Coordinates of N, CA and C in Angstrom, one line a residue:
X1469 N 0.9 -1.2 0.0 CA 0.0 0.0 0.0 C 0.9 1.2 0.0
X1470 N 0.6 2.2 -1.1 CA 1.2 3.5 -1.0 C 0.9 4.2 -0.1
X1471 N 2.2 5.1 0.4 CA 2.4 6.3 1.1 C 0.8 7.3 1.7
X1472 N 0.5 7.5 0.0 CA -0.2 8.3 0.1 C -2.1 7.3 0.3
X1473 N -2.0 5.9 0.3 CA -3.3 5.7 0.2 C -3.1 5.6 1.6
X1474 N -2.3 5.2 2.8 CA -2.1 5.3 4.0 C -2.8 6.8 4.5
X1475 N -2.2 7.5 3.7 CA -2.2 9.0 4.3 C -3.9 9.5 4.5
X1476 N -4.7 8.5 3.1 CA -5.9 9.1 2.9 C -6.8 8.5 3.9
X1477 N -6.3 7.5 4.8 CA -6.9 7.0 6.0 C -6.7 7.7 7.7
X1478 N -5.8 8.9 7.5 CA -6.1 9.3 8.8 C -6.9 10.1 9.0
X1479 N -7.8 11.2 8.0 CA -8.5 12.3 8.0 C -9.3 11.1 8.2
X1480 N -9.9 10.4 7.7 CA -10.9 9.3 8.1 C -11.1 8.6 9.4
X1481 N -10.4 8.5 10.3 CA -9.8 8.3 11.4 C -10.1 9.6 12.3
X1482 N -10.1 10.9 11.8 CA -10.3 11.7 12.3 C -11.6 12.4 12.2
X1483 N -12.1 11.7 11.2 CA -13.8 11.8 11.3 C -14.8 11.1 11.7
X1484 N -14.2 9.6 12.0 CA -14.9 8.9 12.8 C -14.8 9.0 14.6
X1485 N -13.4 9.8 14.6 CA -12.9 10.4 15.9 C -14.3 11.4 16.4
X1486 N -14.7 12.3 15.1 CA -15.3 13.5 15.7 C -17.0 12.8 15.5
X1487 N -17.1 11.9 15.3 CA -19.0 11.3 15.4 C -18.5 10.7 16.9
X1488 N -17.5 10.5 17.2 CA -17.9 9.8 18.6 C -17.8 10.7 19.4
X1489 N -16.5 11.6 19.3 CA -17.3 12.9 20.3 C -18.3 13.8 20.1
X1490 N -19.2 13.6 19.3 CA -20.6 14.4 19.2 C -21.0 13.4 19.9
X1491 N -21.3 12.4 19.5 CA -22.0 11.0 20.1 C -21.7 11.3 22.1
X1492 N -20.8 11.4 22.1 CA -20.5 11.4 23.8 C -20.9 12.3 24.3
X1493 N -20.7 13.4 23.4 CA -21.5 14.7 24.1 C -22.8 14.8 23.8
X1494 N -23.5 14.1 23.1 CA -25.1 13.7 23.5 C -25.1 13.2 24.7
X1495 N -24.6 12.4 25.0 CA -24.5 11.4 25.6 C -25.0 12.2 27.1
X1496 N -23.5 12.9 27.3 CA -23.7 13.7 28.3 C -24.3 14.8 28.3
X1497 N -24.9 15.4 27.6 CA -26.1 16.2 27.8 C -27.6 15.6 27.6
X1498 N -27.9 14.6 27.5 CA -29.3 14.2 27.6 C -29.0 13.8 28.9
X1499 N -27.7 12.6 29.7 CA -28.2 12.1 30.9 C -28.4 13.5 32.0
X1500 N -27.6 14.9 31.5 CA -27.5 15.9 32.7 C -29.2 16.2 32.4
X1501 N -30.0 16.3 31.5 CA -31.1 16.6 31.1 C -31.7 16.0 32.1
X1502 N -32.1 14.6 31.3 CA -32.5 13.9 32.9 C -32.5 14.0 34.1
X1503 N -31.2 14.3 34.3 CA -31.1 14.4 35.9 C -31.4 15.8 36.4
X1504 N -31.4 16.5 35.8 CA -31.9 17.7 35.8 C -33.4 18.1 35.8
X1505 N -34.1 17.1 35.1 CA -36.0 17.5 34.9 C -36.4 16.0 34.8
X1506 N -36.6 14.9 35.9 CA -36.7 13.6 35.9 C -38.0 13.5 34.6
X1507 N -38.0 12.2 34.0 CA -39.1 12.5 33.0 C -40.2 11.5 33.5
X1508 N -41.4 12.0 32.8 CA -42.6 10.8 33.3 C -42.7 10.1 32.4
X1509 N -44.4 9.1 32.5 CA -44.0 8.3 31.5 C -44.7 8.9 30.4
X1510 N -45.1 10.1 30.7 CA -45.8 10.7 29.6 C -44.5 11.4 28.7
X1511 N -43.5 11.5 28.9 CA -42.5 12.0 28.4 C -42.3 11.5 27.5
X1512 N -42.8 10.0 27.6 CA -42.0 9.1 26.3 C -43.1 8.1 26.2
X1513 N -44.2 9.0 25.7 CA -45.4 8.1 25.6 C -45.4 7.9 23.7
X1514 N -44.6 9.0 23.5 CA -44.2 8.8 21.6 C -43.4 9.8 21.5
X1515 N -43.1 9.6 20.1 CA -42.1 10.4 19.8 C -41.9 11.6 19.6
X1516 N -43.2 12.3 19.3 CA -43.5 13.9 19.8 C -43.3 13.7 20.8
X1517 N -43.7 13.3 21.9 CA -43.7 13.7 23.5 C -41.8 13.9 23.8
X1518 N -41.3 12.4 23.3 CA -39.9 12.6 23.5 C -39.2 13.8 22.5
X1519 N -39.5 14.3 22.1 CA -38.9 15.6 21.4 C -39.1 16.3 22.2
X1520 N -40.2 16.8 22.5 CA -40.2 17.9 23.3 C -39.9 18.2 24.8
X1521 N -39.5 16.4 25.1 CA -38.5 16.2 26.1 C -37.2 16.4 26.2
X1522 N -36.7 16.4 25.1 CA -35.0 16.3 24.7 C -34.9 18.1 23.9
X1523 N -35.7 18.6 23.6 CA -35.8 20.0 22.9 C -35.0 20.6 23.6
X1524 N -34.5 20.4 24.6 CA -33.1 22.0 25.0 C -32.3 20.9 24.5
X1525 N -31.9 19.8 24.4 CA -30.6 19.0 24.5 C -31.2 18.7 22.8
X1526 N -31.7 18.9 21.9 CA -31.6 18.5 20.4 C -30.7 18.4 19.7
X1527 N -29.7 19.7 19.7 CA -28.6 19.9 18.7 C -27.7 18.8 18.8
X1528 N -26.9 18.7 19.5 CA -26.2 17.1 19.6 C -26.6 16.2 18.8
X1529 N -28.2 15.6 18.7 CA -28.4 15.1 18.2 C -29.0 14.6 16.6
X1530 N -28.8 16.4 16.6 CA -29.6 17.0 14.9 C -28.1 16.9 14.3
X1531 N -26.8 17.0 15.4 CA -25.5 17.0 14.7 C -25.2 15.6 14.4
X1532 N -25.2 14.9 15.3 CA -25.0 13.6 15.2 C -25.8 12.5 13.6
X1533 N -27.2 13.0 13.4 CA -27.4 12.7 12.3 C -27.1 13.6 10.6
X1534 N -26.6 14.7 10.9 CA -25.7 15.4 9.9 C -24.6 14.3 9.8
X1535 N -23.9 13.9 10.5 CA -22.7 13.3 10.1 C -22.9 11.7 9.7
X1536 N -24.1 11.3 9.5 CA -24.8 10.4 8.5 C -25.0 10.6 7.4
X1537 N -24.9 11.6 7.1 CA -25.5 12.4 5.7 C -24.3 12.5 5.0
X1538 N -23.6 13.8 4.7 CA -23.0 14.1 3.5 C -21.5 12.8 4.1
X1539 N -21.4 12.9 5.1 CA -20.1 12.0 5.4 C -20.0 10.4 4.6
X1540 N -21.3 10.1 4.7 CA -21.4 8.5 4.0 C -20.7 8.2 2.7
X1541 N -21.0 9.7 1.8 CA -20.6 9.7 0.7 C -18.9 9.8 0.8
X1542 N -17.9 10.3 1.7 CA -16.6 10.5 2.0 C -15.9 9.1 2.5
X1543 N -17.5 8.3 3.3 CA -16.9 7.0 3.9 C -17.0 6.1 2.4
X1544 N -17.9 6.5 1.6 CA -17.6 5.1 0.4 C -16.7 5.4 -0.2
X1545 N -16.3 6.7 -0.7 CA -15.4 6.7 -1.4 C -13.8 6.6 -0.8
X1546 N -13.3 6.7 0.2 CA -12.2 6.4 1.1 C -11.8 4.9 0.3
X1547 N -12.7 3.9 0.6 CA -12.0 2.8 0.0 C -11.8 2.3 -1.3
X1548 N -13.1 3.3 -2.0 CA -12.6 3.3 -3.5 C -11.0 4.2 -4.1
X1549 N -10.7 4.6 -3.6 CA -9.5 5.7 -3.3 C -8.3 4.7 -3.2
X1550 N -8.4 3.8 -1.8 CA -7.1 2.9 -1.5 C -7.3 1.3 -2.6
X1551 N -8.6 1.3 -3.0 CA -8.5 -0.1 -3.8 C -8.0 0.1 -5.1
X1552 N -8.5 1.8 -5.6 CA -8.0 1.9 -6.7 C -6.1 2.9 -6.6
X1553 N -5.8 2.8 -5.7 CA -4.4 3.4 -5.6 C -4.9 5.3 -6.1
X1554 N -5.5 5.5 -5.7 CA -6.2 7.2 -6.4 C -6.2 8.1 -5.4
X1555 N -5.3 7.9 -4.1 CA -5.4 8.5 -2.6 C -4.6 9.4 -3.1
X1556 N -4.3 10.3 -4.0 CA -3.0 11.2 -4.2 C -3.5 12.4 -2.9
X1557 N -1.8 13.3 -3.3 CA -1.8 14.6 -2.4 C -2.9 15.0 -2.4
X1558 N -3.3 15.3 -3.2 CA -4.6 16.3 -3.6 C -5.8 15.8 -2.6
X1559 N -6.2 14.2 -3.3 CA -7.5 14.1 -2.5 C -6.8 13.7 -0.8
X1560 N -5.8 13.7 -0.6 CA -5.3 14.0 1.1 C -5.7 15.1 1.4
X1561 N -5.3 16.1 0.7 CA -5.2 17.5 0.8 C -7.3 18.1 0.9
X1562 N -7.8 17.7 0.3 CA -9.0 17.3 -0.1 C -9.9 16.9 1.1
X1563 N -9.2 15.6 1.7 CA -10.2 15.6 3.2 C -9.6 15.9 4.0
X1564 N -8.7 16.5 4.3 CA -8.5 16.9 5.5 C -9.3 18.2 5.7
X1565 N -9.3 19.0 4.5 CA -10.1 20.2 4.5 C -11.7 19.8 4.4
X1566 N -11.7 18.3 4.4 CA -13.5 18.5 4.5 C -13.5 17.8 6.0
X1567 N -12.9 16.9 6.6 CA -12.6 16.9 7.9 C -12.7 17.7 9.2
X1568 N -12.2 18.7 8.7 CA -11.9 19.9 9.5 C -13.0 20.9 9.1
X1569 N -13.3 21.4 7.6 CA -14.9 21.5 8.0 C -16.0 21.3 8.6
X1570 N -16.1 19.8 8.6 CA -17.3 19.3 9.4 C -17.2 19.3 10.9
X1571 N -15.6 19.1 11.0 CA -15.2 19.9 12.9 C -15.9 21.2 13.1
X1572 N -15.5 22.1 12.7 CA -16.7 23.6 12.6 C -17.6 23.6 12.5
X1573 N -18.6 22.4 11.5 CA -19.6 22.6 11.4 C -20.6 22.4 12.8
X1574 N -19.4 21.2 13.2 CA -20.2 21.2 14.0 C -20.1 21.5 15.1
X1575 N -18.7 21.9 15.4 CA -18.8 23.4 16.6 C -19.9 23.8 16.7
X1576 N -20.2 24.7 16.0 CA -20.9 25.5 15.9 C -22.4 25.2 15.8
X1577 N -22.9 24.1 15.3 CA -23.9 23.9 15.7 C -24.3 23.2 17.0
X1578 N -23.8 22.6 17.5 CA -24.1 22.2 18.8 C -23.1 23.4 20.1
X1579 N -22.5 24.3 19.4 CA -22.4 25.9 20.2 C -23.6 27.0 20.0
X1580 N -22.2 28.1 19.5 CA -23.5 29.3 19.0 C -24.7 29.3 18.3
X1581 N -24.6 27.7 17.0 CA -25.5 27.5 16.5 C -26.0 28.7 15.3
X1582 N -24.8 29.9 15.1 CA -25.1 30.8 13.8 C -25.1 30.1 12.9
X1583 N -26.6 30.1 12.1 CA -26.9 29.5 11.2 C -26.4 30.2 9.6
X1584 N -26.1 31.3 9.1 CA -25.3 31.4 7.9 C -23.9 31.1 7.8
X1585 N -23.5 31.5 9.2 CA -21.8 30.8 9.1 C -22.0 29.0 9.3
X1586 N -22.8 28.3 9.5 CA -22.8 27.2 9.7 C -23.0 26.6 8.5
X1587 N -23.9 27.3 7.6 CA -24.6 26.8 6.2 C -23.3 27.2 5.2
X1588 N -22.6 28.0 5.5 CA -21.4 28.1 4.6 C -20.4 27.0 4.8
X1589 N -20.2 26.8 6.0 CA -19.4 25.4 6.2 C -19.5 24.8 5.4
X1590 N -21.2 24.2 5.9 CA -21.5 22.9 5.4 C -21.6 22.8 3.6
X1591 N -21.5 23.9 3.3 CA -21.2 24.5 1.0 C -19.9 23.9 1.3
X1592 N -18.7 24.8 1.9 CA -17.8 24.5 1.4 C -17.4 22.9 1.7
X1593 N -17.4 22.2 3.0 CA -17.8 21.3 2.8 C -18.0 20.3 2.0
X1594 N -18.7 20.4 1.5 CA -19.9 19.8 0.5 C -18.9 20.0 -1.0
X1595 N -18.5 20.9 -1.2 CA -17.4 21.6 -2.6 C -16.2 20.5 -2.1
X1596 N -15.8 20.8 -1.2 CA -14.4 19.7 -1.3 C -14.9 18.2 -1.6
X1597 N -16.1 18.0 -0.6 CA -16.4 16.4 -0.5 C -16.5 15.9 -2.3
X1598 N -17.6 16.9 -2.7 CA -17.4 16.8 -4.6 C -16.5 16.8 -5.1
X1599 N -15.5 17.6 -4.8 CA -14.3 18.0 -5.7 C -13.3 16.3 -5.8
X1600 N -13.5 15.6 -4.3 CA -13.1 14.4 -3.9 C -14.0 13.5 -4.8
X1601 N -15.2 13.3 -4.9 CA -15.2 12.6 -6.2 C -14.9 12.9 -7.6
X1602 N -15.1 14.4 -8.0 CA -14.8 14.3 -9.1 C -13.4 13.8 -9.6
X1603 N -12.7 13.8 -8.1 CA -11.0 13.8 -8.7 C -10.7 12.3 -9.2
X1604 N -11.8 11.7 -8.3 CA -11.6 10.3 -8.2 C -12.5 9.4 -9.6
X1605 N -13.1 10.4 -10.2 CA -14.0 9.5 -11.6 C -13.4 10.2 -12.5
X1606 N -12.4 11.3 -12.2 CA -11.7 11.4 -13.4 C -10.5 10.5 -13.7
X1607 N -9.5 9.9 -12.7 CA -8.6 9.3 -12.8 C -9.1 8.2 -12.7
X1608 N -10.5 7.6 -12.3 CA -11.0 6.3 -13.2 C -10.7 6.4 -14.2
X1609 N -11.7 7.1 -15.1 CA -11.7 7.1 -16.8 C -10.5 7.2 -17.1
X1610 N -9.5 8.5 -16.4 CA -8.4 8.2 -17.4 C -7.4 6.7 -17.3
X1611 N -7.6 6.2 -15.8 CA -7.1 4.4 -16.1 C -7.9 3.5 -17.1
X1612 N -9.6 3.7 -17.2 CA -9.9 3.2 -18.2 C -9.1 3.3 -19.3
X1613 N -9.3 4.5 -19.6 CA -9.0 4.7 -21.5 C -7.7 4.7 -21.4
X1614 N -6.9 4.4 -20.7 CA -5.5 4.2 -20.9 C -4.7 5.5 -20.7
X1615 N -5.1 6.2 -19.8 CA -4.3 7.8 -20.0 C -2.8 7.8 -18.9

């Protein structure tokens, strides 16, 4: 395995790093919730009731399913990347910066929660995560056609 298909596995490493500490810090802010406003059993008689039980403590959890979303598409392509030797500088270069976006993104939404600086993240974001496929279906075709 090349240098660089190595390399394309630690920004990956580092994004599965940052779903577990969102995850943890759900974690710990619903149990302080709880312990803070015991719930009945009307709390969680359905799942409207439990939203509007968990409603100060949401964000964690509205972040926590963001990083199911655009990320999946970063998790499939990762191994298309090392199977086809296509990890270059670039798409290194490439997730680290979508890595590290999604770190802010989600600072900031489970913080201050400013929603135009959060929605720009999640663009630019979203521009690298594409740019990371495009890089990767163009040096398909060009190993197809012989380039």
């Amino acid at each position: 395995m090349s240098a660089m298909n190595l390399a394309i596995l630690w920004p990956t490493v580092a994004l599965a790093g940052l779903i577990f500490v969102v995850w943890s810090i759900l974690l710990r802010m619903r149990f302080a919730h709880i312990a803070a406003n015991r719930p009945t059993a009307a709390d969680f008689a359905n799942a409207q009731a439990a939203g509007r039980y968990f409603r100060p403590v949401e964000r964690p959890a509205q972040n926590l399913a963001n990083l199911f979303e655009m990320p999946v598409l970063y998790f499939a392509l990762v191994p298309l990347l090392v199977l086809t030797g296509s990890a270059s500088a670039a798409q290194v270069a490439l997730a680290w910066i979508f890595v590290a976006l999604r770190l802010l993104h989600s600072a900031i939404h489970i913080g201050p929660n400013t929603v135009r600086t959060r929605a720009r993240i999640y663009i630019a974001s979203s521009i690298a995560l594409f740019a990371m496929w495009v890089g990767f279906g163009a040096a398909f075709v060009a190993t197809l056609i012989g380039l």
